[in-house]
XYZ file of C-alpha atoms in Angstrom:
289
model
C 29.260 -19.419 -9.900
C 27.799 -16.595 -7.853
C 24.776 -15.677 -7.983
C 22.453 -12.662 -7.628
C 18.722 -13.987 -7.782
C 15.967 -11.655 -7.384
C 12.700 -12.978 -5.967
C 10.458 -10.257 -6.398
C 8.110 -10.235 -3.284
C 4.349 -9.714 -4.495
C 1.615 -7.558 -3.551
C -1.864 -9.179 -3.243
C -4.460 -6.951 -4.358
C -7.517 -5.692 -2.702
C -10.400 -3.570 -3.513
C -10.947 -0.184 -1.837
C -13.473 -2.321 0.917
C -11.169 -5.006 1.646
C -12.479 -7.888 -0.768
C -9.664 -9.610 -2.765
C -9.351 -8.257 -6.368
C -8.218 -11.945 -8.122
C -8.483 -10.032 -11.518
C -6.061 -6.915 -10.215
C -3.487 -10.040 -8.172
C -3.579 -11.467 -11.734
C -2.505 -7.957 -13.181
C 0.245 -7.560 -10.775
C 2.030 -11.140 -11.574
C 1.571 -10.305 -15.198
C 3.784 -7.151 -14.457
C 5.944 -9.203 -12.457
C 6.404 -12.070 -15.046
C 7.756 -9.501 -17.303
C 10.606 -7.932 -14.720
C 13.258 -10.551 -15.786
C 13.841 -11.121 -12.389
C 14.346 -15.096 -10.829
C 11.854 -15.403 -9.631
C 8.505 -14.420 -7.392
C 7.669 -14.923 -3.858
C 3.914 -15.009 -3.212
C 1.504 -14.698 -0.122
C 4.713 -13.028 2.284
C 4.835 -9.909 4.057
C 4.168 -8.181 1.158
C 1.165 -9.991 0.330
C -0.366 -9.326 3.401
C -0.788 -12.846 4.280
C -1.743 -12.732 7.921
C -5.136 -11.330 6.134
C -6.028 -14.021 3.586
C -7.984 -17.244 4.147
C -7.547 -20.190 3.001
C -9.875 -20.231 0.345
C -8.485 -16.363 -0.662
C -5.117 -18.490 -0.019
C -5.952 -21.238 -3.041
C -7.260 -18.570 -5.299
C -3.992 -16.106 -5.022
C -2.227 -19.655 -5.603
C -3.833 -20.947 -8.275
C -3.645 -17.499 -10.466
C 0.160 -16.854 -9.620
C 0.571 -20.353 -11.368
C -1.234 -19.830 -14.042
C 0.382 -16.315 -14.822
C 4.032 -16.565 -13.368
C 5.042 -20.550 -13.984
C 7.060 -20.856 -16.844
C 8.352 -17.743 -17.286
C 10.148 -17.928 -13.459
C 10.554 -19.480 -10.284
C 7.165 -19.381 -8.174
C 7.784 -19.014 -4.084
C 4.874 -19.730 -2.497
C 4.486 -18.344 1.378
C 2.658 -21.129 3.377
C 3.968 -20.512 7.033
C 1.106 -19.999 9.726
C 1.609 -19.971 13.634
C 0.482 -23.921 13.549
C 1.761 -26.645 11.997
C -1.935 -27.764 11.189
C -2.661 -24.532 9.509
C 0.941 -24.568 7.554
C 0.345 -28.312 6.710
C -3.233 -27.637 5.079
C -1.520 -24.999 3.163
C 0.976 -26.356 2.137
C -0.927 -29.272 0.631
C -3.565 -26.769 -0.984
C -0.706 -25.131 -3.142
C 0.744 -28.663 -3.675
C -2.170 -29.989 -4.945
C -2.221 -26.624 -7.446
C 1.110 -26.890 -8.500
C 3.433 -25.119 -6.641
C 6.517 -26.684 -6.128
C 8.506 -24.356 -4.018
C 7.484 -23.253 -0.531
C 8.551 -20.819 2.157
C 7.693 -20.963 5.475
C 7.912 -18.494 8.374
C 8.616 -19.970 11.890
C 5.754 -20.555 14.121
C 4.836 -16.772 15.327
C 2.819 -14.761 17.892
C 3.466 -17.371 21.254
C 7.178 -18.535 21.868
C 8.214 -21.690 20.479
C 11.351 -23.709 21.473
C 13.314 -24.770 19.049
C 12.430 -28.711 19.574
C 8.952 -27.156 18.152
C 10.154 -25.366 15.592
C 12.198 -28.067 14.369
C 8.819 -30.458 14.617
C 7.131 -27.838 12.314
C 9.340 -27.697 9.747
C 9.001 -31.321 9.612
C 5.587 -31.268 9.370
C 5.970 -28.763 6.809
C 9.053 -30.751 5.133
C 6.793 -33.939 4.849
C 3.832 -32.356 3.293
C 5.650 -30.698 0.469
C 7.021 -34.123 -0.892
C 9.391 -33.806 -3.894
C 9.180 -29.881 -3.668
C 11.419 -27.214 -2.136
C 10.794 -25.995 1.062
C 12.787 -22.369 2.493
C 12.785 -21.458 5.985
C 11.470 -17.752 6.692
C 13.899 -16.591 9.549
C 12.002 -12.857 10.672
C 12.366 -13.056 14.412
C 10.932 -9.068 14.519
C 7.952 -10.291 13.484
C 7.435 -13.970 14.547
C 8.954 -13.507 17.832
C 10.901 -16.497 17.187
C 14.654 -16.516 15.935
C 16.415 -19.622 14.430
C 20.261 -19.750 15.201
C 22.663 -20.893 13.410
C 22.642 -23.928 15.204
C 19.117 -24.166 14.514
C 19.037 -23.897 10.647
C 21.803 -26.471 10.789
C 19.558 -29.025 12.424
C 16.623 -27.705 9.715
C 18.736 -28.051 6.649
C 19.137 -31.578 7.369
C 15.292 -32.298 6.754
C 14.827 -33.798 3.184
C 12.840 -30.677 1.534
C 14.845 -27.699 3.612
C 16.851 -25.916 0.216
C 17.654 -22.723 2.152
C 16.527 -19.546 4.037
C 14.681 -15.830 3.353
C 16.316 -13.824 6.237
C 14.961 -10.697 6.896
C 15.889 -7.794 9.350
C 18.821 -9.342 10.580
C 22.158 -8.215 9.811
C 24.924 -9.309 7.202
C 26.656 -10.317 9.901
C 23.986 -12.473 10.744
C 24.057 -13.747 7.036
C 27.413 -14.635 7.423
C 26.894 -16.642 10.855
C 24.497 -18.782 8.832
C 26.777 -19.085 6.124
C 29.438 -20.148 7.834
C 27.641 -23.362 9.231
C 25.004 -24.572 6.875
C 26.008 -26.684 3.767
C 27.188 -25.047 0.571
C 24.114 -25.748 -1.730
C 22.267 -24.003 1.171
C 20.818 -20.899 -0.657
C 20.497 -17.771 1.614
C 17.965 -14.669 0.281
C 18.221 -11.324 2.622
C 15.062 -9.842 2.564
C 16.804 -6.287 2.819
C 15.926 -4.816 -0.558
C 19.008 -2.756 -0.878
C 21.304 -5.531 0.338
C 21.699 -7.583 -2.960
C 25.656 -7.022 -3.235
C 26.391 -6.483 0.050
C 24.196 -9.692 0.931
C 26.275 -12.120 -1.546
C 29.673 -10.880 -0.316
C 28.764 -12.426 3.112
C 27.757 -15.790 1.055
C 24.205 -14.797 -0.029
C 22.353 -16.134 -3.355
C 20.217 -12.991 -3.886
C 17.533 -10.705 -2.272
C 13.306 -10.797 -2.166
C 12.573 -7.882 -2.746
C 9.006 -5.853 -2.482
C 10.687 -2.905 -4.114
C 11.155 -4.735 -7.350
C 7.641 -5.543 -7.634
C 7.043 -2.173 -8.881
C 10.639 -0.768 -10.331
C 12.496 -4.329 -11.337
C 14.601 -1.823 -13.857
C 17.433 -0.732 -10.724
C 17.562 -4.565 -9.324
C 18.108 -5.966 -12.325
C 21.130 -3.618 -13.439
C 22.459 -3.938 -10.057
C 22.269 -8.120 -10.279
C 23.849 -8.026 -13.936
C 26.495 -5.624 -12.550
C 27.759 -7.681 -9.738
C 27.519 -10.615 -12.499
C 29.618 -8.295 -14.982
C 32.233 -7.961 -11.426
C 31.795 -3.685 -12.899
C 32.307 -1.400 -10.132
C 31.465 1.226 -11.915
C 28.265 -0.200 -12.738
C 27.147 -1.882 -9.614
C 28.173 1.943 -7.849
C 25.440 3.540 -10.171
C 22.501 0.870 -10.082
C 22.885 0.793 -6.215
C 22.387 4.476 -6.309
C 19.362 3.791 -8.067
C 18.002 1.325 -5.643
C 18.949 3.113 -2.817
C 16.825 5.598 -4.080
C 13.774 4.074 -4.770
C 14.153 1.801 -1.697
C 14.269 4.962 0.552
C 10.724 6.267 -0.580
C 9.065 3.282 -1.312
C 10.730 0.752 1.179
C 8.325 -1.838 2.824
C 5.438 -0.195 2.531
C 2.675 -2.132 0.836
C 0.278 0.960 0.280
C 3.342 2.721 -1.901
C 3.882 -0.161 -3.930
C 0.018 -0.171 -4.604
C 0.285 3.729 -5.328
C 2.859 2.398 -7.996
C 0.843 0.500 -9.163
C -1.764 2.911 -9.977
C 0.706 5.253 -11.098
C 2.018 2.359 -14.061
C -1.798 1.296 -14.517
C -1.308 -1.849 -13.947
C -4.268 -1.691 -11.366
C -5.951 0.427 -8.549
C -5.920 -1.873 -5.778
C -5.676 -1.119 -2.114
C -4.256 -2.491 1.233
C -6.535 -5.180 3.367
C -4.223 -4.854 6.580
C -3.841 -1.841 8.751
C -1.374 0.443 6.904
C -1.646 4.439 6.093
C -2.681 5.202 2.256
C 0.260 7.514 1.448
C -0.781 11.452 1.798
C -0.852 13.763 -1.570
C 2.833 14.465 -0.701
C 3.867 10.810 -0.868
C 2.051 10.362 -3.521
C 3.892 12.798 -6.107
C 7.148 11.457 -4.256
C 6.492 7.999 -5.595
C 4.876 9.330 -9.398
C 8.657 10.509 -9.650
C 10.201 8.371 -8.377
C 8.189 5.160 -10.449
C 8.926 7.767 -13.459
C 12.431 8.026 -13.263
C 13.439 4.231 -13.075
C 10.498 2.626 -15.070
């Protein structure tokens, strides 16, 4: 059966002087818990995880658990430019609960692939019985993963699949086209959910949907439904809030504010959104709440 799973990729929240908010993170999975979406995907891009340490790391963990498991699938991001670092991560959320992990390649210096592949090893072996995802991002990392790659990676015990993101379908479809069928592939392209399962795709992460789940999930249930009709309007609808909103953490947290779920702030480097923006995304959060 096909599939059109939407991970919803979560904001961590942060107070106006940079100090984790645990209490406004905990709002924000409560939001997401009621999307209907698949599932979440915690501590990525979107949660500015390059900022948190590992004690931050175990706390953001631990609530997502407590708020999300049960009600859907719980992602958590673990991948860190060393295996040591990725390893102690990995066995931090373990030891919480988590049972499915995602891991971006080694990033910042080069790695060969013979090191990448001894990573997600590492990596492989310290989640145990869980389910481990490679994170493919090569604009960020520096490092890509071929085809030929992944193959050699979804033979570890633990690999399930791969988030791919800013590569193109055709890309997708390469990596289709050579791993094994149970292999689930997520573009991490938050407009991309239809055009991303044509090419042999099970779904999308999307930071978008964090904040306006309503246009994802009509879009999923229309390519479900197989209504072109449908699946014409609701990717109108995403287009549309994926073209103001995008990537950009400090919109989604403007959302945020706008839905008062909670006033929480950006730790990393990114521009607050001017008054402009601002109205932009109060309309746009209003017209597909």
């Amino acid at each position: 059966m096909t599939r059109y799973d939407i991970l919803t990729a979560v904001p961590t929240a942060f107070h106006r002087d940079g100090t984790l908010d645990i209490e406004g993170s905990r709002a924000i999975f409560r939001f997401v818990a009621d999307s209907g979406n698949e599932g979440a995907f915690v501590l990525g891009t979107t949660g500015e995880f390059p900022a948190v340490d590992a004690e931050e790391f175990a706390a953001i963990v631990e609530a997502a658990l407590a708020e999300l498991q049960g009600r859907m699938r719980v992602v958590v991001h673990v991948g860190r430019p060393s295996t040591f670092e990725a390893v102690r991560l990995t066995r931090i959320a373990r030891e919480l609960g988590a049972v499915e992990f995602a891991a971006l390649t080694p990033y910042y210096l080069r790695a060969t692939d013979d090191a990448i592949f001894d990573y997600y090893r590492a990596v492989s072996d310290a989640v145990g019985d869980g389910r481990l995802y490679v994170y493919i991002y090569p604009a960020r990392s520096g490092n890509p993963v071929s085809p030929e790659l992944l193959v050699r990676l979804a033979e570890l015990p633990n690999v399930v699949g791969a988030k791919i993101s800013e590569l193109s379908l055709d890309d997708i479809a390469a990596y289709r086209a050579v791993v094994p069928a149970d292999f689930d592939l997520y573009t991490g392209a938050d407009r991309d959910l239809i055009a991303a399962v044509e090419v042999g795709a099970q779904g999308v992460v999307s930071g978008v949907s964090s904040v306006t789940p309503k246009p994802f999930r009509a879009l999923a249930d229309a390519g479900r439904a197989g209504d072109a009709a449908a699946i014409v309007a609701a990717q109108a609808a995403v287009d549309d809030v994926v073209a103001l909103i995008g990537g950009d953490m400090a919109r989604m947290k403007e959302a945020y504010r706008v839905l008062d779920v909670v006033d929480t702030h950006c730790r990393m480097a990114i521009a607050e959104p001017s008054a402009a923006e601002r109205t932009a995304v109060a309309e746009v959060v209003a017209a597909h709440r």
